[in-house]
Amino acid sequence: MDSLLKLDRCTIRFGGLTAVANFTMEVGRRELVGLIGPNGAGKTTVFNMVTGVYAPTEGHVLLGGEPLDGLKPYAITGKGIARTFQNVRLFISLSVLDNVKAAFNLHLKHGPMHALTRGRAFLNEEHEIENRTLELLKIFNLDRHRDAMCRSLPYGDQRRLEIVRALATQPKLLLLDEPAAGMNPTEKSNLMRLIEFVQETFDISVLLVEHDMRVVMGICKRIYVLDHGIKIAEGTPEEIRRDPKVIEAYLGEGPGEKE
Amino acid sequence: MSRALLVLVVALLVCLSVSLFGENFIASRFAYYYDILITIGVNVILATSLNLVNGYTGQFSLGHAGFMAVGAYASASWSNHLDPYVLGWIGGANNPFATNVAFLISMLIAGSLAAIAGFAVGVPSLRLKGDYLAIATLGFGEIIRVAILNTDFVGASRGLSVAGSYTNLFWTYGSVAVCVYVVLGLVHSTYGRGFLTVRDDEVAAEAMGINTTKYKVMAFVVASFFAGIAGALYAHFKAFLTPEGFNFFRSVDVVVFVILGGMGSTIGVIIAAVMLTILPEALRALAHTQFVPPAYQGLLENRLILYSLLLITLMLTRPQGLFGDPVALRKRFTRSRGN
Amino acid sequence: MDRLIEIVQQLVNGVSLGSIYALIALGYTMVYGVLRFINFAHGDIYMLGAYSGYLLAPFFSHFFKFGQFDTFTPQNTLFILSGAGLVMVFSMAICAVIGVLIERIAYRPLRQRPRLNVLITAIGVSLFLQNITQYRLGADPKAFPQLIPVHVVEGLGNLTILTSQLAIILATILLLIVLRLIVMRTKMGLAMRALSLNPTACSIMGVNNDVVISFTFALGSALAAAAGILVSMDSPSINPLMGNLPGIKAFVAAVLGGIGNIPGAALGGLIIGILETLVVAIGFPQWRDGIAFAVLIVILLFKPTGILGKVEREKV
């Protein structure tokens, strides 16, 4: 596996509480990897470590071999990691178009001074960004909503928009935080197709945190399982399905979770 | 030259013509209204610049008067002490070209020093959120005022006379034009969308690669620069400065413009600044007509009572102000405590 | 020996001043605790407390013979104190009611709204209170009636401590004890503490949040009013804007101690009072007001949660 992201024995402690302990994980180039575990297992905390919201107390996060230690979130995005959020966090006062355009800020060649002089080069770049945004929206069937306020979109469309926005940062790795939350079975199937489509078309790696087993088992090539901050299993979907430790961790959750 | 810049140049030329041909006429025949016009200009600059910070970038600053003070006192000191040299060098105190150039230099000094102050205050303060940021900026504004109060060189509590009443319609409204141009030009660009994302959701903005700290500080510095310019205009208009004129209430004044106008709407805050500058004068005039019984005349004249009631009523009934976005306002702020 | 006396002297001055700040700071911190809201108008409740005393005193003046005693004697102390105490209690009650009314009218409707709005409203309320007082009672300073005889306490040798300072310190201690009892030993106090930790859980458990919040406002306002009366005994000139500076300094004290933390507010108040007194004592009287702001900046930059405060993280 050509490794892209590596978490090397990462531990994170908040005060007296150890949220994640000694966690090692790898995501290869063009791989679709899943991270699952019961509620409170520490999945979102792992995400936050990768994206720089929290710094690991011990251990390192490496992207393409390069450590991301101490980098602020916006810098990590600059290195090629983008994410979506558990509760969709779109820019509520902006339109659909502007939400995606905002993500192009990262690779902007022109700064505030150019915005004031409004020269040829500046206008050209603005034009180009507009075109690329529309292209992206079109791929995901959101271009007809381009000027609508993003908050007026139905929930499923908002989630899609968030993914589009993340893709606009031109990432090498996309982190999806429970994208299927709140969706009905049809929507979930569509989402699964969408994620696979994204991974192939944009030639990127995807790390998926998800509760719904069907979704995870359906599209991920490899899966990591977290419980109370500790890795209890890793492997292919078939291996995970049969792993007694995983079954035990989820049995405590109640009926319906194992599939 | 791009079309937008062309519009700005035309606006400046219009201001220049009005000033050249009409200034003295207006100033002598309509002195009272001339005063109000200049004050409106100054308030519009303050409101538009603060709107960049409070409105577009969503950072609650309560210390804008402090930066105005820096600009006012800086340009006053410059004019008082260095003008004779500058004027002597360019063409003498009676040469209108010379005095205007001297004033321009004075204003730019004022703006730059205020911008530096903005940077010094912004970098430490902008790490804080919400209430804490408000209090920190309030604190800094007061520190600036107290520092001026204790500095003999600028007159301390006695006040400072300003040499040269250079402020005229051209400089005032020319500065308004530049300020509005800068704010609108910055915000209406892909780069400028960054300010709005910082306002809407900082965490998401960072996740999209936007350096939120840089945007906050930039907004702060640009706003402080124009507050300084406003201060310079004010100094060379009133011709006398006291630290009390730049206290917390002055900052609140400007914050009210921004809130009434609708945070994040430049045209809204301009209208609000105009309205609220005229309002006290209008009320004063109204108080002396026969419509108002004498018992209430004092009440009407007391601008602050009505101001405060306006603030309270506005917050209760129409928090988004004139042109603000009500849904975004509500959603943006109720994330924090989850009550 | 002289040095020691000097130090003790300044310490007493500082504690006396700090007690006033502490009493006001408690109101800020309690309201912040239950509502996560900085009540900008709180300093003006302190002013209203002083004015309540000013307006009330004439009614009791004849019976309690305000201003007619020159010194405290063992015979008249109880009488004098009950007179002053009565005025203080009534002022506290009046301001408690005012505080509750303000919350009801101006803040409660905004409870679900953005916090920025209610902050602006508080500024509006503050301006309103100051200016309506100015309008109805005049902007000029008024002379607060002499509730207790003010003279140097006898028997302390070279220490110059005024009876008014002693009154401030003792009254504050008493009020702090009462507050502690209320907060720790009563159901309402328990509700206040619970509300500051988790409002949703509180209402689920059957607590009427609105009543607890009103009670908190009443309590905070009463303490501020007490401060207003006490400070007026010491320096009898009152004016409508007198709440501004002490208000913001008390707020700094609350932040210093850890906003939301009750012992913290008292501690912060004392520290600010002592610092301010020291700054004047070592020869920089012009910076006495600035020192509080300097403390504010330092605290916000290095430990915004204050001395006794706890960090609250945003969940991502």
PDB file of N, CA and C in Angstrom, chain C residues 61-145:
ATOM      1  N   SER C  61     -34.698  59.850  58.897  1.00  0.00           N
ATOM      2  CA  SER C  61     -33.714  60.752  59.490  1.00  0.00           C
ATOM      3  C   SER C  61     -34.133  61.269  60.859  1.00  0.00           C
ATOM      4  N   HIS C  62     -35.397  61.546  60.983  1.00  0.00           N
ATOM      5  CA  HIS C  62     -35.853  62.127  62.243  1.00  0.00           C
ATOM      6  C   HIS C  62     -35.737  61.129  63.382  1.00  0.00           C
ATOM      7  N   PHE C  63     -36.223  59.897  63.108  1.00  0.00           N
ATOM      8  CA  PHE C  63     -36.218  58.900  64.169  1.00  0.00           C
ATOM      9  C   PHE C  63     -34.811  58.460  64.544  1.00  0.00           C
ATOM     10  N   PHE C  64     -34.002  58.237  63.533  1.00  0.00           N
ATOM     11  CA  PHE C  64     -32.671  57.708  63.817  1.00  0.00           C
ATOM     12  C   PHE C  64     -31.625  58.793  63.993  1.00  0.00           C
ATOM     13  N   LYS C  65     -32.046  60.020  63.905  1.00  0.00           N
ATOM     14  CA  LYS C  65     -31.163  61.159  64.176  1.00  0.00           C
ATOM     15  C   LYS C  65     -29.875  61.097  63.349  1.00  0.00           C
ATOM     16  N   PHE C  66     -30.039  60.878  62.015  1.00  0.00           N
ATOM     17  CA  PHE C  66     -28.856  60.833  61.166  1.00  0.00           C
ATOM     18  C   PHE C  66     -28.100  62.138  61.238  1.00  0.00           C
ATOM     19  N   GLY C  67     -26.795  62.042  61.350  1.00  0.00           N
ATOM     20  CA  GLY C  67     -25.960  63.229  61.327  1.00  0.00           C
ATOM     21  C   GLY C  67     -25.882  63.943  62.653  1.00  0.00           C
ATOM     22  N   GLN C  68     -26.626  63.438  63.643  1.00  0.00           N
ATOM     23  CA  GLN C  68     -26.604  64.155  64.915  1.00  0.00           C
ATOM     24  C   GLN C  68     -25.618  63.563  65.912  1.00  0.00           C
ATOM     25  N   PHE C  69     -25.069  62.420  65.563  1.00  0.00           N
ATOM     26  CA  PHE C  69     -24.067  61.846  66.450  1.00  0.00           C
ATOM     27  C   PHE C  69     -22.675  62.198  65.959  1.00  0.00           C
ATOM     28  N   ASP C  70     -21.795  62.529  66.896  1.00  0.00           N
ATOM     29  CA  ASP C  70     -20.426  62.860  66.495  1.00  0.00           C
ATOM     30  C   ASP C  70     -19.530  61.652  66.486  1.00  0.00           C
ATOM     31  N   THR C  71     -19.692  60.817  67.485  1.00  0.00           N
ATOM     32  CA  THR C  71     -18.842  59.627  67.554  1.00  0.00           C
ATOM     33  C   THR C  71     -19.673  58.436  67.977  1.00  0.00           C
ATOM     34  N   PHE C  72     -19.052  57.279  67.745  1.00  0.00           N
ATOM     35  CA  PHE C  72     -19.662  56.058  68.251  1.00  0.00           C
ATOM     36  C   PHE C  72     -19.377  55.944  69.743  1.00  0.00           C
ATOM     37  N   THR C  73     -20.373  55.629  70.512  1.00  0.00           N
ATOM     38  CA  THR C  73     -20.136  55.280  71.911  1.00  0.00           C
ATOM     39  C   THR C  73     -20.790  53.932  72.157  1.00  0.00           C
ATOM     40  N   PRO C  74     -20.368  53.227  73.193  1.00  0.00           N
ATOM     41  CA  PRO C  74     -20.982  51.927  73.469  1.00  0.00           C
ATOM     42  C   PRO C  74     -22.498  52.020  73.593  1.00  0.00           C
ATOM     43  N   GLN C  75     -23.011  53.190  74.003  1.00  0.00           N
ATOM     44  CA  GLN C  75     -24.456  53.283  74.171  1.00  0.00           C
ATOM     45  C   GLN C  75     -25.185  53.424  72.839  1.00  0.00           C
ATOM     46  N   ASN C  76     -24.563  54.232  71.920  1.00  0.00           N
ATOM     47  CA  ASN C  76     -25.339  54.553  70.728  1.00  0.00           C
ATOM     48  C   ASN C  76     -25.046  53.674  69.522  1.00  0.00           C
ATOM     49  N   THR C  77     -24.010  52.826  69.648  1.00  0.00           N
ATOM     50  CA  THR C  77     -23.590  52.048  68.472  1.00  0.00           C
ATOM     51  C   THR C  77     -24.730  51.229  67.880  1.00  0.00           C
ATOM     52  N   LEU C  78     -25.413  50.491  68.720  1.00  0.00           N
ATOM     53  CA  LEU C  78     -26.477  49.627  68.221  1.00  0.00           C
ATOM     54  C   LEU C  78     -27.553  50.443  67.513  1.00  0.00           C
ATOM     55  N   PHE C  79     -27.896  51.572  68.103  1.00  0.00           N
ATOM     56  CA  PHE C  79     -28.934  52.432  67.551  1.00  0.00           C
ATOM     57  C   PHE C  79     -28.527  52.949  66.176  1.00  0.00           C
ATOM     58  N   ILE C  80     -27.276  53.463  66.131  1.00  0.00           N
ATOM     59  CA  ILE C  80     -26.780  54.006  64.860  1.00  0.00           C
ATOM     60  C   ILE C  80     -26.771  52.923  63.782  1.00  0.00           C
ATOM     61  N   LEU C  81     -26.223  51.765  64.169  1.00  0.00           N
ATOM     62  CA  LEU C  81     -26.092  50.702  63.185  1.00  0.00           C
ATOM     63  C   LEU C  81     -27.449  50.231  62.682  1.00  0.00           C
ATOM     64  N   SER C  82     -28.429  50.190  63.575  1.00  0.00           N
ATOM     65  CA  SER C  82     -29.737  49.733  63.096  1.00  0.00           C
ATOM     66  C   SER C  82     -30.343  50.745  62.155  1.00  0.00           C
ATOM     67  N   GLY C  83     -30.087  52.029  62.410  1.00  0.00           N
ATOM     68  CA  GLY C  83     -30.577  53.050  61.492  1.00  0.00           C
ATOM     69  C   GLY C  83     -29.965  52.900  60.115  1.00  0.00           C
ATOM     70  N   ALA C  84     -28.640  52.842  60.109  1.00  0.00           N
ATOM     71  CA  ALA C  84     -27.948  52.699  58.826  1.00  0.00           C
ATOM     72  C   ALA C  84     -28.342  51.395  58.164  1.00  0.00           C
ATOM     73  N   GLY C  85     -28.410  50.359  58.989  1.00  0.00           N
ATOM     74  CA  GLY C  85     -28.748  49.043  58.448  1.00  0.00           C
ATOM     75  C   GLY C  85     -30.118  49.027  57.809  1.00  0.00           C
ATOM     76  N   LEU C  86     -31.044  49.705  58.430  1.00  0.00           N
ATOM     77  CA  LEU C  86     -32.397  49.738  57.896  1.00  0.00           C
ATOM     78  C   LEU C  86     -32.429  50.404  56.531  1.00  0.00           C
ATOM     79  N   VAL C  87     -31.739  51.551  56.419  1.00  0.00           N
ATOM     80  CA  VAL C  87     -31.665  52.228  55.122  1.00  0.00           C
ATOM     81  C   VAL C  87     -31.040  51.303  54.083  1.00  0.00           C
ATOM     82  N   MET C  88     -29.992  50.626  54.515  1.00  0.00           N
ATOM     83  CA  MET C  88     -29.300  49.740  53.578  1.00  0.00           C
ATOM     84  C   MET C  88     -30.211  48.605  53.128  1.00  0.00           C
ATOM     85  N   VAL C  89     -30.900  47.999  54.080  1.00  0.00           N
ATOM     86  CA  VAL C  89     -31.769  46.875  53.732  1.00  0.00           C
ATOM     87  C   VAL C  89     -32.869  47.302  52.773  1.00  0.00           C
ATOM     88  N   PHE C  90     -33.471  48.447  53.054  1.00  0.00           N
ATOM     89  CA  PHE C  90     -34.524  48.927  52.162  1.00  0.00           C
ATOM     90  C   PHE C  90     -33.978  49.215  50.757  1.00  0.00           C
ATOM     91  N   SER C  91     -32.780  49.827  50.702  1.00  0.00           N
ATOM     92  CA  SER C  91     -32.176  50.103  49.391  1.00  0.00           C
ATOM     93  C   SER C  91     -31.897  48.808  48.652  1.00  0.00           C
ATOM     94  N   MET C  92     -31.393  47.832  49.404  1.00  0.00           N
ATOM     95  CA  MET C  92     -31.104  46.545  48.783  1.00  0.00           C
ATOM     96  C   MET C  92     -32.381  45.953  48.207  1.00  0.00           C
ATOM     97  N   ALA C  93     -33.471  46.069  48.970  1.00  0.00           N
ATOM     98  CA  ALA C  93     -34.735  45.508  48.495  1.00  0.00           C
ATOM     99  C   ALA C  93     -35.199  46.212  47.230  1.00  0.00           C
ATOM    100  N   ILE C  94     -35.125  47.544  47.257  1.00  0.00           N
ATOM    101  CA  ILE C  94     -35.554  48.304  46.080  1.00  0.00           C
ATOM    102  C   ILE C  94     -34.748  47.895  44.852  1.00  0.00           C
ATOM    103  N   CYS C  95     -33.439  47.825  45.011  1.00  0.00           N
ATOM    104  CA  CYS C  95     -32.591  47.496  43.865  1.00  0.00           C
ATOM    105  C   CYS C  95     -32.775  46.042  43.430  1.00  0.00           C
ATOM    106  N   ALA C  96     -33.088  45.182  44.379  1.00  0.00           N
ATOM    107  CA  ALA C  96     -33.350  43.799  44.009  1.00  0.00           C
ATOM    108  C   ALA C  96     -34.544  43.759  43.061  1.00  0.00           C
ATOM    109  N   VAL C  97     -35.577  44.516  43.432  1.00  0.00           N
ATOM    110  CA  VAL C  97     -36.763  44.574  42.579  1.00  0.00           C
ATOM    111  C   VAL C  97     -36.418  45.148  41.215  1.00  0.00           C
ATOM    112  N   ILE C  98     -35.641  46.236  41.208  1.00  0.00           N
ATOM    113  CA  ILE C  98     -35.245  46.829  39.926  1.00  0.00           C
ATOM    114  C   ILE C  98     -34.488  45.823  39.069  1.00  0.00           C
ATOM    115  N   GLY C  99     -33.575  45.115  39.692  1.00  0.00           N
ATOM    116  CA  GLY C  99     -32.791  44.119  38.963  1.00  0.00           C
ATOM    117  C   GLY C  99     -33.683  43.062  38.334  1.00  0.00           C
ATOM    118  N   VAL C 100     -34.653  42.584  39.114  1.00  0.00           N
ATOM    119  CA  VAL C 100     -35.571  41.566  38.602  1.00  0.00           C
ATOM    120  C   VAL C 100     -36.399  42.126  37.447  1.00  0.00           C
ATOM    121  N   LEU C 101     -36.848  43.366  37.600  1.00  0.00           N
ATOM    122  CA  LEU C 101     -37.647  43.990  36.542  1.00  0.00           C
ATOM    123  C   LEU C 101     -36.862  44.106  35.244  1.00  0.00           C
ATOM    124  N   ILE C 102     -35.616  44.564  35.373  1.00  0.00           N
ATOM    125  CA  ILE C 102     -34.771  44.710  34.173  1.00  0.00           C
ATOM    126  C   ILE C 102     -34.628  43.373  33.463  1.00  0.00           C
ATOM    127  N   GLU C 103     -34.386  42.333  34.250  1.00  0.00           N
ATOM    128  CA  GLU C 103     -34.221  41.011  33.657  1.00  0.00           C
ATOM    129  C   GLU C 103     -35.483  40.594  32.928  1.00  0.00           C
ATOM    130  N   ARG C 104     -36.600  40.821  33.581  1.00  0.00           N
ATOM    131  CA  ARG C 104     -37.884  40.429  33.023  1.00  0.00           C
ATOM    132  C   ARG C 104     -38.177  41.130  31.704  1.00  0.00           C
ATOM    133  N   ILE C 105     -37.964  42.467  31.717  1.00  0.00           N
ATOM    134  CA  ILE C 105     -38.376  43.276  30.575  1.00  0.00           C
ATOM    135  C   ILE C 105     -37.361  43.236  29.438  1.00  0.00           C
ATOM    136  N   ALA C 106     -36.095  43.401  29.777  1.00  0.00           N
ATOM    137  CA  ALA C 106     -35.095  43.597  28.715  1.00  0.00           C
ATOM    138  C   ALA C 106     -34.291  42.357  28.351  1.00  0.00           C
ATOM    139  N   TYR C 107     -34.061  41.463  29.331  1.00  0.00           N
ATOM    140  CA  TYR C 107     -33.179  40.345  29.017  1.00  0.00           C
ATOM    141  C   TYR C 107     -33.901  39.049  28.722  1.00  0.00           C
ATOM    142  N   ARG C 108     -34.978  38.769  29.471  1.00  0.00           N
ATOM    143  CA  ARG C 108     -35.618  37.467  29.298  1.00  0.00           C
ATOM    144  C   ARG C 108     -36.109  37.220  27.879  1.00  0.00           C
ATOM    145  N   PRO C 109     -36.736  38.249  27.215  1.00  0.00           N
ATOM    146  CA  PRO C 109     -37.222  37.994  25.851  1.00  0.00           C
ATOM    147  C   PRO C 109     -36.094  37.609  24.889  1.00  0.00           C
ATOM    148  N   LEU C 110     -34.860  37.930  25.261  1.00  0.00           N
ATOM    149  CA  LEU C 110     -33.750  37.675  24.345  1.00  0.00           C
ATOM    150  C   LEU C 110     -32.987  36.421  24.687  1.00  0.00           C
ATOM    151  N   ARG C 111     -33.561  35.606  25.593  1.00  0.00           N
ATOM    152  CA  ARG C 111     -32.760  34.497  26.066  1.00  0.00           C
ATOM    153  C   ARG C 111     -32.390  33.511  24.973  1.00  0.00           C
ATOM    154  N   GLN C 112     -33.254  33.348  23.985  1.00  0.00           N
ATOM    155  CA  GLN C 112     -32.916  32.407  22.919  1.00  0.00           C
ATOM    156  C   GLN C 112     -32.187  33.082  21.768  1.00  0.00           C
ATOM    157  N   ARG C 113     -32.010  34.401  21.903  1.00  0.00           N
ATOM    158  CA  ARG C 113     -31.413  35.125  20.793  1.00  0.00           C
ATOM    159  C   ARG C 113     -29.900  35.136  20.908  1.00  0.00           C
ATOM    160  N   PRO C 114     -29.246  35.614  19.846  1.00  0.00           N
ATOM    161  CA  PRO C 114     -27.787  35.698  19.895  1.00  0.00           C
ATOM    162  C   PRO C 114     -27.313  36.479  21.109  1.00  0.00           C
ATOM    163  N   ARG C 115     -26.213  36.064  21.681  1.00  0.00           N
ATOM    164  CA  ARG C 115     -25.705  36.714  22.895  1.00  0.00           C
ATOM    165  C   ARG C 115     -25.315  38.153  22.624  1.00  0.00           C
ATOM    166  N   LEU C 116     -24.937  38.425  21.389  1.00  0.00           N
ATOM    167  CA  LEU C 116     -24.542  39.783  21.035  1.00  0.00           C
ATOM    168  C   LEU C 116     -25.689  40.745  21.289  1.00  0.00           C
ATOM    169  N   ASN C 117     -26.908  40.324  20.923  1.00  0.00           N
ATOM    170  CA  ASN C 117     -28.072  41.199  21.092  1.00  0.00           C
ATOM    171  C   ASN C 117     -28.257  41.608  22.537  1.00  0.00           C
ATOM    172  N   VAL C 118     -28.185  40.654  23.424  1.00  0.00           N
ATOM    173  CA  VAL C 118     -28.493  40.961  24.813  1.00  0.00           C
ATOM    174  C   VAL C 118     -27.370  41.798  25.427  1.00  0.00           C
ATOM    175  N   LEU C 119     -26.167  41.650  24.878  1.00  0.00           N
ATOM    176  CA  LEU C 119     -25.053  42.498  25.325  1.00  0.00           C
ATOM    177  C   LEU C 119     -25.348  43.945  24.978  1.00  0.00           C
ATOM    178  N   ILE C 120     -25.823  44.158  23.737  1.00  0.00           N
ATOM    179  CA  ILE C 120     -26.189  45.506  23.305  1.00  0.00           C
ATOM    180  C   ILE C 120     -27.324  46.045  24.145  1.00  0.00           C
ATOM    181  N   THR C 121     -28.312  45.180  24.405  1.00  0.00           N
ATOM    182  CA  THR C 121     -29.440  45.602  25.237  1.00  0.00           C
ATOM    183  C   THR C 121     -28.955  46.052  26.603  1.00  0.00           C
ATOM    184  N   ALA C 122     -28.013  45.301  27.160  1.00  0.00           N
ATOM    185  CA  ALA C 122     -27.496  45.665  28.479  1.00  0.00           C
ATOM    186  C   ALA C 122     -26.843  47.035  28.441  1.00  0.00           C
ATOM    187  N   ILE C 123     -26.102  47.297  27.362  1.00  0.00           N
ATOM    188  CA  ILE C 123     -25.500  48.629  27.211  1.00  0.00           C
ATOM    189  C   ILE C 123     -26.602  49.677  27.168  1.00  0.00           C
ATOM    190  N   GLY C 124     -27.681  49.355  26.434  1.00  0.00           N
ATOM    191  CA  GLY C 124     -28.810  50.273  26.352  1.00  0.00           C
ATOM    192  C   GLY C 124     -29.430  50.529  27.710  1.00  0.00           C
ATOM    193  N   VAL C 125     -29.613  49.459  28.486  1.00  0.00           N
ATOM    194  CA  VAL C 125     -30.206  49.610  29.812  1.00  0.00           C
ATOM    195  C   VAL C 125     -29.310  50.487  30.681  1.00  0.00           C
ATOM    196  N   SER C 126     -28.006  50.243  30.592  1.00  0.00           N
ATOM    197  CA  SER C 126     -27.059  51.021  31.386  1.00  0.00           C
ATOM    198  C   SER C 126     -27.172  52.506  31.066  1.00  0.00           C
ATOM    199  N   LEU C 127     -27.146  52.818  29.759  1.00  0.00           N
ATOM    200  CA  LEU C 127     -27.263  54.219  29.351  1.00  0.00           C
ATOM    201  C   LEU C 127     -28.579  54.814  29.829  1.00  0.00           C
ATOM    202  N   PHE C 128     -29.650  54.007  29.723  1.00  0.00           N
ATOM    203  CA  PHE C 128     -30.962  54.493  30.125  1.00  0.00           C
ATOM    204  C   PHE C 128     -30.979  54.840  31.607  1.00  0.00           C
ATOM    205  N   LEU C 129     -30.498  53.924  32.426  1.00  0.00           N
ATOM    206  CA  LEU C 129     -30.513  54.153  33.875  1.00  0.00           C
ATOM    207  C   LEU C 129     -29.736  55.407  34.244  1.00  0.00           C
ATOM    208  N   GLN C 130     -28.558  55.548  33.643  1.00  0.00           N
ATOM    209  CA  GLN C 130     -27.739  56.719  33.967  1.00  0.00           C
ATOM    210  C   GLN C 130     -28.448  58.001  33.582  1.00  0.00           C
ATOM    211  N   ASN C 131     -28.997  57.992  32.360  1.00  0.00           N
ATOM    212  CA  ASN C 131     -29.553  59.241  31.852  1.00  0.00           C
ATOM    213  C   ASN C 131     -30.908  59.586  32.426  1.00  0.00           C
ATOM    214  N   ILE C 132     -31.693  58.590  32.776  1.00  0.00           N
ATOM    215  CA  ILE C 132     -32.981  58.910  33.373  1.00  0.00           C
ATOM    216  C   ILE C 132     -32.752  59.460  34.784  1.00  0.00           C
ATOM    217  N   THR C 133     -31.735  58.935  35.473  1.00  0.00           N
ATOM    218  CA  THR C 133     -31.402  59.464  36.788  1.00  0.00           C
ATOM    219  C   THR C 133     -30.928  60.910  36.649  1.00  0.00           C
ATOM    220  N   GLN C 134     -30.096  61.113  35.615  1.00  0.00           N
ATOM    221  CA  GLN C 134     -29.581  62.454  35.378  1.00  0.00           C
ATOM    222  C   GLN C 134     -30.714  63.410  35.074  1.00  0.00           C
ATOM    223  N   TYR C 135     -31.665  62.916  34.308  1.00  0.00           N
ATOM    224  CA  TYR C 135     -32.761  63.756  33.871  1.00  0.00           C
ATOM    225  C   TYR C 135     -33.665  64.134  35.037  1.00  0.00           C
ATOM    226  N   ARG C 136     -34.009  63.149  35.867  1.00  0.00           N
ATOM    227  CA  ARG C 136     -34.954  63.405  36.934  1.00  0.00           C
ATOM    228  C   ARG C 136     -34.328  64.000  38.180  1.00  0.00           C
ATOM    229  N   LEU C 137     -33.073  63.647  38.429  1.00  0.00           N
ATOM    230  CA  LEU C 137     -32.479  64.120  39.679  1.00  0.00           C
ATOM    231  C   LEU C 137     -31.316  65.083  39.465  1.00  0.00           C
ATOM    232  N   GLY C 138     -31.009  65.348  38.202  1.00  0.00           N
ATOM    233  CA  GLY C 138     -29.930  66.291  37.968  1.00  0.00           C
ATOM    234  C   GLY C 138     -28.589  65.619  37.861  1.00  0.00           C
ATOM    235  N   ALA C 139     -27.740  66.203  37.005  1.00  0.00           N
ATOM    236  CA  ALA C 139     -26.426  65.615  36.767  1.00  0.00           C
ATOM    237  C   ALA C 139     -25.422  66.004  37.835  1.00  0.00           C
ATOM    238  N   ASP C 140     -25.759  67.017  38.615  1.00  0.00           N
ATOM    239  CA  ASP C 140     -24.799  67.488  39.600  1.00  0.00           C
ATOM    240  C   ASP C 140     -24.707  66.509  40.773  1.00  0.00           C
ATOM    241  N   PRO C 141     -23.524  66.455  41.379  1.00  0.00           N
ATOM    242  CA  PRO C 141     -23.362  65.528  42.503  1.00  0.00           C
ATOM    243  C   PRO C 141     -24.246  65.911  43.668  1.00  0.00           C
ATOM    244  N   LYS C 142     -24.773  64.886  44.332  1.00  0.00           N
ATOM    245  CA  LYS C 142     -25.605  65.137  45.500  1.00  0.00           C
ATOM    246  C   LYS C 142     -24.861  64.711  46.758  1.00  0.00           C
ATOM    247  N   ALA C 143     -25.228  65.312  47.876  1.00  0.00           N
ATOM    248  CA  ALA C 143     -24.561  64.955  49.130  1.00  0.00           C
ATOM    249  C   ALA C 143     -25.332  63.840  49.820  1.00  0.00           C
ATOM    250  N   PHE C 144     -24.680  62.724  50.002  1.00  0.00           N
ATOM    251  CA  PHE C 144     -25.307  61.591  50.674  1.00  0.00           C
ATOM    252  C   PHE C 144     -25.405  61.884  52.159  1.00  0.00           C
ATOM    253  N   PRO C 145     -26.564  61.645  52.754  1.00  0.00           N
ATOM    254  CA  PRO C 145     -26.719  61.954  54.183  1.00  0.00           C
ATOM    255  C   PRO C 145     -25.798  61.107  55.054  1.00  0.00           C
TER     256      PRO C 145
END
